[in-house]
mmCIF file of C-alpha atoms in Angstrom:
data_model
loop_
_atom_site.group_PDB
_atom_site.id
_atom_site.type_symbol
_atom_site.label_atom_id
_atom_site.label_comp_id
_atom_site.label_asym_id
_atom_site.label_seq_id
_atom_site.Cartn_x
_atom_site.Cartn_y
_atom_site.Cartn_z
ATOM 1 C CA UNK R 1 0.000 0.000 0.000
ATOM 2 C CA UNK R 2 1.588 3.533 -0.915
ATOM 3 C CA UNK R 3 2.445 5.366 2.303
ATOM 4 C CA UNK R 4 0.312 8.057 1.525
ATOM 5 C CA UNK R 5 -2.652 6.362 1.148
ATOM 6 C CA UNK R 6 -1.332 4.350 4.583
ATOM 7 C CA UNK R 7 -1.193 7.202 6.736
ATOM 8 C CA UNK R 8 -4.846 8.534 5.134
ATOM 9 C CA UNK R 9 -6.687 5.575 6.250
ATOM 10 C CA UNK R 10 -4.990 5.186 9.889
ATOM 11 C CA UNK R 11 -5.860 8.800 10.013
ATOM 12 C CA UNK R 12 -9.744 8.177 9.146
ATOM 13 C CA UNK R 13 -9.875 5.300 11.231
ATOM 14 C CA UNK R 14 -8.293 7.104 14.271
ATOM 15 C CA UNK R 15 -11.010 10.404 14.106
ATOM 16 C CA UNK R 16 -13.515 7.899 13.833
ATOM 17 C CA UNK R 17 -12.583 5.841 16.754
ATOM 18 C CA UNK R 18 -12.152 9.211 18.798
ATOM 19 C CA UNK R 19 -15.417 10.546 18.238
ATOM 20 C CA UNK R 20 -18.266 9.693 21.054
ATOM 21 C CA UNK R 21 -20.323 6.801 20.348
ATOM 22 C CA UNK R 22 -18.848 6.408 16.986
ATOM 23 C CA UNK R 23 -17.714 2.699 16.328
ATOM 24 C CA UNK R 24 -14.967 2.361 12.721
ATOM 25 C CA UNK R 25 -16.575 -0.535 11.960
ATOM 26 C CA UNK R 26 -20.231 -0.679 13.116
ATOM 27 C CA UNK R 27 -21.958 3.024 12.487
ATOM 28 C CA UNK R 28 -25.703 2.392 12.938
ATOM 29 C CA UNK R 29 -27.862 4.429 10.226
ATOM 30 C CA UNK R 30 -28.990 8.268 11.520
ATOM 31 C CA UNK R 31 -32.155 7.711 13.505
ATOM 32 C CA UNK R 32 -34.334 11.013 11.627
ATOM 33 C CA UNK R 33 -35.248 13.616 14.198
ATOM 34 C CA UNK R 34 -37.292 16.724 14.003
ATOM 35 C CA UNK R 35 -36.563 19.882 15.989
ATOM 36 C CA UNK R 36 -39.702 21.020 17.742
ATOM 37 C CA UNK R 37 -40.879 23.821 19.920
ATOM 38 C CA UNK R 38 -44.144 22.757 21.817
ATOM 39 C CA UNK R 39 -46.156 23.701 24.852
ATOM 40 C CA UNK R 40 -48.526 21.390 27.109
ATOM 41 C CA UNK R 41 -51.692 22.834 27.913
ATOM 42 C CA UNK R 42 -53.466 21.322 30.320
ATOM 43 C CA UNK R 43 -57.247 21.556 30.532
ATOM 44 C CA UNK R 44 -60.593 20.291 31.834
ATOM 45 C CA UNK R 45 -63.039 19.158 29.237
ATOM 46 C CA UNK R 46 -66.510 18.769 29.841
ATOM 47 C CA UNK R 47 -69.148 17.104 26.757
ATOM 48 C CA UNK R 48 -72.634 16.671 26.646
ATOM 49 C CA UNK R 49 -74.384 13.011 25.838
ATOM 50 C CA UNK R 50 -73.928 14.028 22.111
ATOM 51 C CA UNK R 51 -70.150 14.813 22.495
ATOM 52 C CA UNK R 52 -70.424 18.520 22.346
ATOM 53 C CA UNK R 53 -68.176 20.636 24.581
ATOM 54 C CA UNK R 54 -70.455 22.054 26.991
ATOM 55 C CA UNK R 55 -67.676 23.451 29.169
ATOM 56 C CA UNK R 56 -63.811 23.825 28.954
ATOM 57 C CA UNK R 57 -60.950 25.001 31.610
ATOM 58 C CA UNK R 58 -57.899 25.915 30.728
ATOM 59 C CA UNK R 59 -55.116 25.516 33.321
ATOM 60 C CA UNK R 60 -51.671 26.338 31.889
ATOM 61 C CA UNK R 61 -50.817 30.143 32.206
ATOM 62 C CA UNK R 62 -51.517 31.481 28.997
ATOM 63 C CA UNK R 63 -51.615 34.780 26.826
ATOM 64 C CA UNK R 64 -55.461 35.952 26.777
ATOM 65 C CA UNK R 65 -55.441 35.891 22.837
ATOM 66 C CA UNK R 66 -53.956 32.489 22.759
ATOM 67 C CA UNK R 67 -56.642 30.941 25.390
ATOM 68 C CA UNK R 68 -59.265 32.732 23.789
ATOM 69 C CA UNK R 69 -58.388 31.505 20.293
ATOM 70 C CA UNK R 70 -58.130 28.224 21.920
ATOM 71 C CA UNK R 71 -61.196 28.269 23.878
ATOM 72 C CA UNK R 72 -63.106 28.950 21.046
ATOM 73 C CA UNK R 73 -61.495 26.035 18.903
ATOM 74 C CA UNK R 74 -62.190 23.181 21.363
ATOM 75 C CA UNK R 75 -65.921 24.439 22.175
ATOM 76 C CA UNK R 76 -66.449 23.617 18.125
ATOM 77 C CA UNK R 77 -64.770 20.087 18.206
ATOM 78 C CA UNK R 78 -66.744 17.136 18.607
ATOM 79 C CA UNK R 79 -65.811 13.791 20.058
ATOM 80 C CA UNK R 80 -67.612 10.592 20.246
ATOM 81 C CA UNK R 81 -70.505 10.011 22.879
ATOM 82 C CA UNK R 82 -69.434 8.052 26.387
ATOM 83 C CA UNK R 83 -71.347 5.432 26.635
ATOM 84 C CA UNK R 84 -72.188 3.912 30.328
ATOM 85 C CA UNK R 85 -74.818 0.824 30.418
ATOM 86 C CA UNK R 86 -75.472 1.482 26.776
ATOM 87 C CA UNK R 87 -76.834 4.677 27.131
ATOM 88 C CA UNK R 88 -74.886 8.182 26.135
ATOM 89 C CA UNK R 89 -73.935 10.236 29.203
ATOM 90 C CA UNK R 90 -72.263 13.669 29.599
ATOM 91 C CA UNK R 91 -68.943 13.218 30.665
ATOM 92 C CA UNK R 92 -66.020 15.018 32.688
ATOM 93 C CA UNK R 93 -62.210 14.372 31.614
ATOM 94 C CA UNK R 94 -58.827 15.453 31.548
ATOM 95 C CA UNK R 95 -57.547 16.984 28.032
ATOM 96 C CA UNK R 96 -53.811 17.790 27.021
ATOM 97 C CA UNK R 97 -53.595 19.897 23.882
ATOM 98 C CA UNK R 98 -50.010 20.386 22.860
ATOM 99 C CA UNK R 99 -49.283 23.438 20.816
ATOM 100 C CA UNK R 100 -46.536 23.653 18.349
ATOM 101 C CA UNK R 101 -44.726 27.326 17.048
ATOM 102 C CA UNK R 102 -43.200 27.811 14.174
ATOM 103 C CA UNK R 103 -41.592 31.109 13.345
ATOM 104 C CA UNK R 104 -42.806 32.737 10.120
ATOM 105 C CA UNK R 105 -40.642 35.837 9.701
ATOM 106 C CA UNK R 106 -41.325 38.223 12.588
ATOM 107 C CA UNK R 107 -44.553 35.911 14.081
ATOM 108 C CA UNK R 108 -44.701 32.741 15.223
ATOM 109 C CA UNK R 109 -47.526 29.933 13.615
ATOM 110 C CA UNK R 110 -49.468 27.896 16.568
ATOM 111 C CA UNK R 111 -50.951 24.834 15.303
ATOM 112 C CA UNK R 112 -52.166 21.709 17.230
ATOM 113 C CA UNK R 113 -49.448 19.132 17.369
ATOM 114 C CA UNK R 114 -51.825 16.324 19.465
ATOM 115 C CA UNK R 115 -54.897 16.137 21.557
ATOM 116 C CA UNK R 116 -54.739 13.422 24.836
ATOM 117 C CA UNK R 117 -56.487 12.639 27.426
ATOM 118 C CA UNK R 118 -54.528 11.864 30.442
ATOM 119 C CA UNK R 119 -57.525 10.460 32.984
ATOM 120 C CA UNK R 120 -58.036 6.531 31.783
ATOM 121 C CA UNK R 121 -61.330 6.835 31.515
ATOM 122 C CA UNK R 122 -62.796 10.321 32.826
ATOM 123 C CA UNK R 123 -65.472 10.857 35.234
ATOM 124 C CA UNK R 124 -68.454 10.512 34.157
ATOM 125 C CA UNK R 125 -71.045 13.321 35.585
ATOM 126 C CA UNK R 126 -74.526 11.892 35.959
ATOM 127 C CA UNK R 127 -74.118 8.681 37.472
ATOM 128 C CA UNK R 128 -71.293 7.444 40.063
ATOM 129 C CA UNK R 129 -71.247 3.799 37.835
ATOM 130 C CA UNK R 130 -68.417 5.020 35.470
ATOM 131 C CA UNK R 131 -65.959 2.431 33.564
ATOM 132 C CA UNK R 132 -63.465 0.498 35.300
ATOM 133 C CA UNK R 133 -60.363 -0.859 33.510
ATOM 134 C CA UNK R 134 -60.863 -4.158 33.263
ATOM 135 C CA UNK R 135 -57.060 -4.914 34.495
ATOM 136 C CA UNK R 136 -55.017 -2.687 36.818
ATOM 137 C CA UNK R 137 -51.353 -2.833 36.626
ATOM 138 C CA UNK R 138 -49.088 -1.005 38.818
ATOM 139 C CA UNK R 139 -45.110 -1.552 39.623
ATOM 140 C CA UNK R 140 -44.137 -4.571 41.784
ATOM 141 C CA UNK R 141 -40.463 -4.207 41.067
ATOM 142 C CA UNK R 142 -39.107 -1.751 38.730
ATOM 143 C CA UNK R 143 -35.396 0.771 39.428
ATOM 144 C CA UNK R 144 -35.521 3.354 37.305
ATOM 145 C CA UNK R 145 -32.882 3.452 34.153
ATOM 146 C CA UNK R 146 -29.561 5.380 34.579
ATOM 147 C CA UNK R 147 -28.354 7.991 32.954
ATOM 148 C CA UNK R 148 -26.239 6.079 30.488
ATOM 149 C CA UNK R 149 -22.097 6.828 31.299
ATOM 150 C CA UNK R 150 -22.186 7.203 27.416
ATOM 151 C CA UNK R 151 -24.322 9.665 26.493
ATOM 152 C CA UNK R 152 -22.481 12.145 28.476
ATOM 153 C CA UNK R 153 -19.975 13.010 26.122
ATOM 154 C CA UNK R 154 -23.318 14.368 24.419
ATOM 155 C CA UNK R 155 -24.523 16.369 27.126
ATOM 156 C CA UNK R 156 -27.995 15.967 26.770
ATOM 157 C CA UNK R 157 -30.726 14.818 28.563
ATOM 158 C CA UNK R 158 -34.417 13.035 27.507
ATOM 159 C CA UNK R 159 -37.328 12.020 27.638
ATOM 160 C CA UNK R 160 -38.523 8.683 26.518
ATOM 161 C CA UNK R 161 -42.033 6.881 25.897
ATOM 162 C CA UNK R 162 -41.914 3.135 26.972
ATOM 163 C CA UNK R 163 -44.621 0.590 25.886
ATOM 164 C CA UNK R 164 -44.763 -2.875 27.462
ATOM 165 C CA UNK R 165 -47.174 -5.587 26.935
ATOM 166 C CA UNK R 166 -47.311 -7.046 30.231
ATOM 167 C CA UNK R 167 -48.059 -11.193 31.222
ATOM 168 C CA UNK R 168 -50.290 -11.856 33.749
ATOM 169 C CA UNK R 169 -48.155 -12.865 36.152
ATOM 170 C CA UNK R 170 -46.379 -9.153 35.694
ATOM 171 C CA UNK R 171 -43.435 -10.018 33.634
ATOM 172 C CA UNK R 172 -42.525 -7.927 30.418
ATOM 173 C CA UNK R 173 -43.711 -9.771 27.527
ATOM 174 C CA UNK R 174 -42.871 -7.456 24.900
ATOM 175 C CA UNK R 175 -41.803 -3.644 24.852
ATOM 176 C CA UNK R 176 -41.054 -1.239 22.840
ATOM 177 C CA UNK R 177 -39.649 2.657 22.687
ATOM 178 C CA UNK R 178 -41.838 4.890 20.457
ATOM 179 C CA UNK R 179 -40.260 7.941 20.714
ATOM 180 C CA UNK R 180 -36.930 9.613 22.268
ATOM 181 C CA UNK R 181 -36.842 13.697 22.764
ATOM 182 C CA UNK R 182 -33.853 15.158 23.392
ATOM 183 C CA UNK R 183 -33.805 18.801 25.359
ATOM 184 C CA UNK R 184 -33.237 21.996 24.253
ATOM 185 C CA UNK R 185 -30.142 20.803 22.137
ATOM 186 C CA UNK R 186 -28.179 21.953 19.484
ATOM 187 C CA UNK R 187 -25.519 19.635 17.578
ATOM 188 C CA UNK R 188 -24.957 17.936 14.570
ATOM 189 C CA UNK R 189 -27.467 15.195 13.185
ATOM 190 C CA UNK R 190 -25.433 11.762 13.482
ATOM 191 C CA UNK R 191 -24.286 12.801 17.529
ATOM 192 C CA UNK R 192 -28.196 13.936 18.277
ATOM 193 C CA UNK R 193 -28.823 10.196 16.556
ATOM 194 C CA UNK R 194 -26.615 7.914 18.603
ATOM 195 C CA UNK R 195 -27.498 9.887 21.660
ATOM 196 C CA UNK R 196 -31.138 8.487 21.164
ATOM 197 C CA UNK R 197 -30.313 5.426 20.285
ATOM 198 C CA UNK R 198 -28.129 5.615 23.760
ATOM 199 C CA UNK R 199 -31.026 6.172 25.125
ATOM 200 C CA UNK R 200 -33.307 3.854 24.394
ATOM 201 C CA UNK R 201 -31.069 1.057 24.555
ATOM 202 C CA UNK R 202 -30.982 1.921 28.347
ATOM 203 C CA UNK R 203 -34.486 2.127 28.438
ATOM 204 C CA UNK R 204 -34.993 -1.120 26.451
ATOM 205 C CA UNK R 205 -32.061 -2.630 28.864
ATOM 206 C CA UNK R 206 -33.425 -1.601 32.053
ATOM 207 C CA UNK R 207 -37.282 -1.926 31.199
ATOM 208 C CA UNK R 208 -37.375 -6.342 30.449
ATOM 209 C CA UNK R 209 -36.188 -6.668 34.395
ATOM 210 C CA UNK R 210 -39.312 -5.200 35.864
ATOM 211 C CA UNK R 211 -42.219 -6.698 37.155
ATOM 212 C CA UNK R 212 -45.642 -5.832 37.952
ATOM 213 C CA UNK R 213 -48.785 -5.934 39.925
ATOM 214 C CA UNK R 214 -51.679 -7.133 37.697
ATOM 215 C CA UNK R 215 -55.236 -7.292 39.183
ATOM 216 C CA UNK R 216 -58.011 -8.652 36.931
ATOM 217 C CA UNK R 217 -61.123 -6.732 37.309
ATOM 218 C CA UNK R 218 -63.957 -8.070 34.436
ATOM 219 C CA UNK R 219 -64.728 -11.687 34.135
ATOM 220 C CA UNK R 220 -63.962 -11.941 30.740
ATOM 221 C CA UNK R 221 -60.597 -11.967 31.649
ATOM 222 C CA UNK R 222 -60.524 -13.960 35.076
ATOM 223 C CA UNK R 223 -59.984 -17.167 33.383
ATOM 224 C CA UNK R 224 -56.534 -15.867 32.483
ATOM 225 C CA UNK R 225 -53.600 -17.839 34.040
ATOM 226 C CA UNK R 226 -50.112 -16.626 34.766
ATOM 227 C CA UNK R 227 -49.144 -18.943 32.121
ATOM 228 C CA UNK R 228 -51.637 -17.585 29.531
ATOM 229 C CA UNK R 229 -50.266 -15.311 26.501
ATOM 230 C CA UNK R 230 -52.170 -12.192 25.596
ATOM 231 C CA UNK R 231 -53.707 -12.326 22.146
ATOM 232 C CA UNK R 232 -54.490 -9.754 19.534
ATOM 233 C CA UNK R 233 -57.748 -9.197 21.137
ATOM 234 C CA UNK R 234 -56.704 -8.372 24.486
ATOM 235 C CA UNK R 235 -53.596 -7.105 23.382
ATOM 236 C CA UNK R 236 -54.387 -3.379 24.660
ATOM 237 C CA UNK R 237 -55.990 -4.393 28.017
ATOM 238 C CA UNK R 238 -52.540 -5.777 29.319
ATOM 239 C CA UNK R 239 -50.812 -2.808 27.753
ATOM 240 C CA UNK R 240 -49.355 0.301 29.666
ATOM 241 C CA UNK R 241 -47.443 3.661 29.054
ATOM 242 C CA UNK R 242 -44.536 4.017 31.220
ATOM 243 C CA UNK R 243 -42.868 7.684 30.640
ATOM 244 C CA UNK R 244 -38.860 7.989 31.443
ATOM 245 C CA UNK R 245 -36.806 10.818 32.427
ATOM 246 C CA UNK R 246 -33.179 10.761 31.901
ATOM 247 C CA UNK R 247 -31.783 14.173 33.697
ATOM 248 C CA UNK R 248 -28.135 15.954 35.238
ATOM 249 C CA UNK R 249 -29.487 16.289 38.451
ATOM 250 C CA UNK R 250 -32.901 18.062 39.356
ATOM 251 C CA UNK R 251 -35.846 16.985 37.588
ATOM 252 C CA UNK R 252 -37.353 20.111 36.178
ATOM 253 C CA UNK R 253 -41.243 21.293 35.622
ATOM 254 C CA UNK R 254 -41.726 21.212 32.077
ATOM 255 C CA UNK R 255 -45.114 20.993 31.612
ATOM 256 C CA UNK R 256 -46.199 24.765 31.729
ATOM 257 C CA UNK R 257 -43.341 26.070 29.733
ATOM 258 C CA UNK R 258 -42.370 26.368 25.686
ATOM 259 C CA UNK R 259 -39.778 23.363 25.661
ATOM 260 C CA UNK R 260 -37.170 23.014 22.844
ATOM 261 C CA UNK R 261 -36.777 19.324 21.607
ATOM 262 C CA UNK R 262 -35.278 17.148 18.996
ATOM 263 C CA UNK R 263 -37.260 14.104 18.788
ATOM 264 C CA UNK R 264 -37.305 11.004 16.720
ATOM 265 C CA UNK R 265 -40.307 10.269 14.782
ATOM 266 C CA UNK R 266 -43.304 8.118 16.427
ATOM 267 C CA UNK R 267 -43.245 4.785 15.966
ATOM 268 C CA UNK R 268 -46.314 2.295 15.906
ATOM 269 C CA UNK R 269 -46.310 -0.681 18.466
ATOM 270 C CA UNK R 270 -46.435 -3.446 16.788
ATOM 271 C CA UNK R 271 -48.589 -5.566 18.979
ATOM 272 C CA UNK R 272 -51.692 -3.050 19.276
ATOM 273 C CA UNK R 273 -54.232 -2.699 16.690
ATOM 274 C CA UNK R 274 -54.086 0.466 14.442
ATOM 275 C CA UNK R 275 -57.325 2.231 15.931
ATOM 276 C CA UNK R 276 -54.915 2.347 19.133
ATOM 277 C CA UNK R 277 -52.150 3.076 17.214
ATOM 278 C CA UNK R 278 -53.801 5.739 15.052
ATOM 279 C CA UNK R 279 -54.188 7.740 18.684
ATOM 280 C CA UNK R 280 -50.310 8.207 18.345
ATOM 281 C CA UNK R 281 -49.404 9.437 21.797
ATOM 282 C CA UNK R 282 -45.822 11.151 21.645
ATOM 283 C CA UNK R 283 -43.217 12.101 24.691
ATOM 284 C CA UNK R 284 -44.408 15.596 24.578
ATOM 285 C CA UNK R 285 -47.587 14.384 25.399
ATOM 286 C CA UNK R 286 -47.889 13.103 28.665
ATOM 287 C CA UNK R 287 -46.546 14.295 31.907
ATOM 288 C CA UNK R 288 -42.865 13.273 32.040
ATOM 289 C CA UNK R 289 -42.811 13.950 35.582
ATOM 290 C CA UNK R 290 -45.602 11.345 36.718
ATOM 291 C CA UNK R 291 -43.319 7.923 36.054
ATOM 292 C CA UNK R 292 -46.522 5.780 37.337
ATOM 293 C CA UNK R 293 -47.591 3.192 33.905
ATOM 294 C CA UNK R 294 -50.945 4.354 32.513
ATOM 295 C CA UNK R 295 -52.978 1.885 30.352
ATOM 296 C CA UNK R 296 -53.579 3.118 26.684
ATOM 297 C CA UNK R 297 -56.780 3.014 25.859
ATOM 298 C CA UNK R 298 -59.528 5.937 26.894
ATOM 299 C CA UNK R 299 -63.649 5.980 26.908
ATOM 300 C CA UNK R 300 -62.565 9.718 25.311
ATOM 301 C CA UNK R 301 -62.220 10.324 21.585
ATOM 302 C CA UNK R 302 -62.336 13.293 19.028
ATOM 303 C CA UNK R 303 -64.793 12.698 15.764
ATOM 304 C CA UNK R 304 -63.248 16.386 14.322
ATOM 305 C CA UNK R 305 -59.500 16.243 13.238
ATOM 306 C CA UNK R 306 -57.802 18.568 15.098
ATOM 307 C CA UNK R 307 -53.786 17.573 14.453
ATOM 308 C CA UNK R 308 -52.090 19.915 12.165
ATOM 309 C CA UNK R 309 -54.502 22.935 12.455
ATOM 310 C CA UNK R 310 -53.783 26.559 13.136
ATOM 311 C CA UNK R 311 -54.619 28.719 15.995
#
C-alpha cells in the first residue's frame, strides 16, 4: 500500500474511533429527528351526551389571545358520545392539547401538534357507575434506568415513551420505545442520533427486568392464568405507558413552559391494533414527571380532526 494512502486511512480510522459513540466498523444508520418547539396545555373538558363541549378550563398560564383563540377552537370540536350501560352520558375528563410554534418571519404559527387525554377513563357526571379498567397494573419491582455513562460526552438529557405488553403474572412480555426527545439541544445530526439510540437502549435494557402488579377486574378476563399469553384481542388491556426521564441532576417542571426538543419520529407498536395506534401518543404528550404506567386506551375520543390545524 503507498504510504500516503497508509497514513490517510490510519488517520480516518483514528477520528472515527475518537469521536463519542462512533464505532470504525459498526456506524448504525442516523435515527431522523425533528426539531420542535411545543407547549402542554393542560385543561378540563366537559361534553354533553352528544359529544359537544359544553364546558372547557384551561389551566396552563396562557396569553389571553392564545386561550381565547383556543377556547373557542375546542368548544367547536366534537368527540364521540361516552357510553355507560349502553346509554350516552355527559362526561367530565382530563384533556392535554399540545401546541406547536413555528416562526414565520417576525410571528410565530401555533398549530395543534396532538390532543390526549390523560384520565383513563374520565369521570363521568350523571351517574357514580363510570368504567373500570378491566385490568389494573401497577409496579411490583421496577429501578428506574440510569443515565447512560455514554451519552455524556453528548450532554444531553431526555425524555422517553416506553410501551410494554405485560403477562399476567407481571413479567414484560414485549416492549417497545416509540419515541426519544432530546432537550433543548443543538448539535450535529449523526451525535443527536446515537445519543437516542443511547437512550433507548438503556431504556430497552433496564425496562425487560421489571415486574408488575396485575389485578383482573372483568370476568372476561378472570380465566386468564399466569401462564396464559395475551392475544391480539386483548392485546391493549394488558398494555401500559410508562414515561422515562433521563436528567443531570434536578428533575425540572416542564409541563407549563415552551420546551425546545429534537425528537425522533413516532413509531407504531407493533402488537396493538391500528385504531390504538392511530391515537399516536408522543413524549411531549404526557406528563414526564408522573413515572406511574398508565394503560392506553380511553372511553374519550375526538370525531373532528384537530392535528395539524392553526390557531
Amino acid at each position: 500500500m503507498h504510504p500516503a494512502i497508509r497514513s490517510i486511512l490510519c488517520a480516518c480510522i483514528a477520528a472515527a474511533l475518537l469521536t463519542p459513540g462512533v464505532s470504525a466498523f459498526a456506524m448504525p444508520a442516523p435515527v431522523p429527528m425533528e426539531q420542535a418547539l411545543i407547549l402542554h396545555v393542560d385543561g378540563t373538558l366537559t361534553i354533553d351526551a352528544q359529544g359537544v363541549p359544553t364546558d372547557y378550563l384551561i389551566k396552563t398560564k396562557l396569553r389571553q389571545d392564545v386561550s381565547d383563540i383556543l377556547q373557542r377552537q375546542v368548544r367547536a370540536w366534537r368527540f364521540q358520545p361516552v357510553m355507560v350501560g349502553g346509554k350516552q352520558v355527559i362526561a367530565k375528563t382530563q384533556m392535554r392539547v399540545t401546541l406547536t410554534a413555528q416562526d414565520e418571519g417576525a410571528d410565530s404559527r401555533l398549530s395543534v401538534d396532538n390532543v390526549t387525554f390523560p384520565e383513563i377513563h374520565g369521570v363521568v357526571a350523571d351517574t357514580e357507575a363510570h368504567p373500570d379498567g378491566a385490568v389494573s397494573i401497577s409496579f411490583a419491582k421496577a429501578t428506574p434506568p440510569e443515565y447512560p455513562q455514554e451519552a455524556l460526552a453528548y450532554g444531553v438529557e431526555a425524555d422517553a415513551l416506553l410501551y410494554l405488553l405485560v403477562t399476567p403474572d407481571g413479567k414484560v412480555a414485549q416492549s417497545c420505545v416509540t419515541q426519544i426527545a432530546l432537550l433543548n439541544v443543538k448539535g450535529s445530526p449523526r451525535n443527536l442520533s446515537a445519543a437516542a439510540n443511547i437512550f433507548e437502549r438503556a431504556v430497552l435494557d433496564t425496562a425487560k427486568k421489571w415486574r408488575f402488579n396485575v389485578v383482573v377486574h372483568d370476568s372476561p378476563f378472570a380465566k386468564l392464568s399466569s401462564t396464559t399469553s395475551t392475544d391480539a384481542g386483548t392485546a391493549s388491556i394488558f398494555t401500559i405507558r410508562v414515561p422515562v426521564m433521563f436528567r443531570f441532576g434536578t428533575k425540572t417542571d416542564t409541563t407549563s413552559k415552551w420546551q425546545q426538543e429534537m425528537r425522533t419520529a413516532k413509531r407504531a407498536v407493533p402488537w396493538l391494533s391500528p385504531e390504538l395506534n392511530a391515537a399516536s401518543v408522543g413524549v411531549a404528550d404526557i406528563d414526564t414527571a408522573n413515572s406511574d404506567p398508565t394503560p392506553v386506551a380511553s372511553n374519550f375520543h375526538l370525531n373532528t380532526q384537530v392535528i395539524g390545524t392553526t390557531l
